[in-house]
Amino acid sequence: MREWQAQDRPLLEVKNVTKRFGGVVANRNISLFVERGTIVGLIGPNGSGKTTLFNSIVGAHPIDEGEIWFDGREISRYRTAQIARMGLMRTFQQTHIFGKMTCIENMLISMPERRRQLRDLFSPGSRADRARAVDLLQFVGLYSKRHHLAGSLSFGQQKLLEFAMALMSEPKMLLLDEPTAGINPTLINGLVDRLRRTNAELGITLLVIEHNMRVIMNLAEYIYCLAHGELLAAGPPEEIRNDQRVIDAYLGAS
Amino acid sequence: MNRRLRHISALTALFAIGLVGPWLMPAYISQFAQLWLFIVLALSWDIMGGQTGYNSFGNIIYFGIGMYASAVAQVGVVWPVADYTAAKGGGTEFVFTAEQIYTGLALGIPLGGLLAMAAAIVFGALLLGMRGHYFAIATLGLAVAIAELAAGWDYIGAGSGMVTPTLPQEIEGPVLFYYLSLALAVLAILFYAWLYSTRFRLAINAIRDDEDKAEALGHHTTRNKMTAWAISALFTGMAGAIYGNLSGFIDPHDIAFNAEIGVWMILMAILGGKGTLWGPIIGAIVFFVSKELFWTYLLGWQRVALGLLIVIIVVFFPEGIMGWVRSRWPHLFAAPHLDGDEGNAAAAATDERKEAANA
């Protein structure tokens, strides 16, 4: 475990979180933290509790034990929408987009809700918003699809759209659930590059679940590995790569 | 012709027909009044069912509440309501002057709308936590329960209903109620046209398409759903208030909380195309005209004909008339105003030129 100074507490701090579904312990006593401005990876075999942990962090379900701190506040009792308005946003493993709306409409309705008043809802939206929506669609390479219904896009394109929507909402931190799954392999390098630019240029902190080891080892500066709902290992990529416990967990020996 | 111009000319034509209609076909003035109210009902159902994705089978509640509230207010400004309803509408002593009628309507119609709106906020708090079929079934149950309550409440005439104030000689009832219906329909259409040009439409469409995602984005989904249902109830309630007067008699089951009208509002919106502004308007017109024709020329078989029409709609036009038009001529639905680039680049250039001219 790394140590940190009291004055620069990490942006996200998960402390001893346990989540049970009936008799199944999906997360047992998990602690991790993500410092402001970093890219951190979360890996582990299928069923190791990564998505459950994401759901716990964004308030999709209550946790049984532990604390979750985000940006100086304990958020484990907050609801999803409240947490989102604080600037902690997640994307889904299976895409969630607004299928019967055009891409540009999807973008426009992803504006940051936390800076909005009720009266903003009853206005047509500014030109600057639309320009930004178009810019971000360009950033993810969906400019030519901007007037298409989001539901008509391919799975990979929907993922890119969802990523752009997340950026549109100007989060402080993004939780990305397998961003490269289902994306055409030839486009993965471009996506990794965009993730890095998101972090470097927009200053958005990233916590990324990823099965593609090449991607996560390249992208993340620190990696947590879960197995059987418990934290198995944590460290920089080169350390994780050579960790015998991690290798065993992935190969099925234990 | 661009989209906005087409939109405005269609509205102008519709309203112009509305204004001169009664002179062209004076015999059908009450039917046309009903048609305008049906347009309001279809549009108001659609904001929930079409735009927000919450299929309400209970909007008839607001129709009935608006109707009763208005009638009670109209009577109440002159006579004690309990005595009036106890006389079963037969008492000749309850006379209204023209001025009292106008005052009553001016109070009653907005009150009907506002009370329906208040009811929607209460019911919304109870029911809008449910999704999909659960919401639909709950609203259906609520509608049945409210109708029973109204039919058991003596103050508003219980099962024998309530007569709306009898008009004095000098007021021409059908003409008055026609123009009131027209005014409400114009108000409703312009209001919805404006509302759907704002971000609010995107916010409720987001709920329709993926409510979990809307929440994950930090939307105030509950507040948005409540607002949509309250607006829906406001207009439905006002339509009910005028409909009661048009009918002259309010029966709890056959007029106010008439399950058939409750289904018709849904059918009209689906027939025309859910989730569009023009769909419910066109749907209401097509539905109402065919219904009137069936009732006139196919008497005895009118319900069979109407049932067949519904089946044909669902089988051949699952997306409604507007949906069918959209799939055949998609270019009519291009939305340049939503573009962040071409149009705006041109506009920005114009702005710059203006600034240069000023300097």
Coordinates of C-alpha atoms in Angstrom, one line a residue, chain A residues 80-81 84-85 89-90 92 96-101 104-105 108-111 113 116 118 120-125 127 130-131 134 143 146-147 162 165 169, chain B residues 194-195 197-203 205-206 208-210 212-220 223-224 227 326 335 337-342 344 347-348 351:
Chain A
T80 CA -26.1 7.6 -8.6
A81 CA -27.3 10.9 -10.0
A84 CA -22.6 11.9 -11.1
R85 CA -23.3 15.6 -10.4
M89 CA -19.0 9.4 -14.0
R90 CA -19.0 5.8 -15.3
F92 CA -21.0 0.7 -19.0
H96 CA -26.0 2.5 -22.5
I97 CA -26.8 5.2 -25.1
F98 CA -30.1 6.9 -26.0
G99 CA -31.0 4.8 -29.1
K100 CA -33.8 6.8 -30.6
M101 CA -32.0 10.1 -30.4
I104 CA -25.7 15.1 -31.4
E105 CA -28.8 14.9 -29.2
L108 CA -26.3 17.7 -25.9
I109 CA -28.2 15.9 -23.1
S110 CA -24.9 14.8 -21.5
M111 CA -24.0 18.4 -20.6
E113 CA -25.9 18.6 -14.9
R116 CA -27.3 23.6 -14.5
L118 CA -33.9 24.4 -13.8
D120 CA -31.5 25.9 -18.4
L121 CA -33.7 22.9 -19.0
F122 CA -36.3 25.1 -20.7
S123 CA -34.0 26.8 -23.1
P124 CA -32.8 25.5 -26.5
G125 CA -29.2 25.3 -25.4
R127 CA -24.3 27.5 -29.7
R130 CA -23.4 22.5 -29.8
A131 CA -20.0 23.4 -31.0
V134 CA -19.5 18.4 -32.5
Y143 CA -18.4 13.3 -36.8
R146 CA -23.7 13.0 -35.9
H147 CA -27.2 13.0 -37.3
E162 CA -20.7 6.7 -24.8
M165 CA -20.9 11.6 -23.8
S169 CA -20.3 15.9 -19.0
Chain B
W194 CA -42.0 25.5 -27.6
L195 CA -41.4 22.8 -24.9
S197 CA -37.7 22.9 -28.8
T198 CA -35.9 23.1 -25.4
R199 CA -33.5 20.7 -23.7
F200 CA -36.4 19.4 -21.7
R201 CA -37.5 17.3 -24.7
L202 CA -34.0 15.7 -24.8
A203 CA -34.1 15.2 -21.0
N205 CA -36.4 11.4 -24.3
A206 CA -33.3 10.3 -22.5
R208 CA -37.5 7.0 -22.5
D209 CA -34.4 5.6 -24.2
D210 CA -32.4 4.6 -21.1
D212 CA -30.4 4.2 -16.0
K213 CA -28.0 6.1 -18.3
A214 CA -29.9 9.3 -17.6
E215 CA -29.4 8.8 -13.9
A216 CA -25.7 7.9 -14.5
L217 CA -25.3 11.2 -16.2
G218 CA -26.6 13.0 -13.1
H219 CA -30.1 13.9 -14.5
H220 CA -32.9 14.8 -12.1
R223 CA -38.1 15.8 -11.2
N224 CA -38.3 15.6 -15.0
T227 CA -42.8 17.9 -14.6
R326 CA -40.4 9.7 -41.6
A335 CA -32.6 19.1 -38.2
H337 CA -30.8 23.8 -36.2
L338 CA -29.2 21.1 -34.1
D339 CA -26.0 21.2 -36.1
G340 CA -23.1 22.7 -34.3
D341 CA -21.1 23.4 -37.4
E342 CA -22.3 24.5 -40.9
N344 CA -23.4 28.1 -36.9
A347 CA -24.2 32.5 -38.4
A348 CA -20.9 33.2 -36.7
D351 CA -22.1 38.1 -36.5

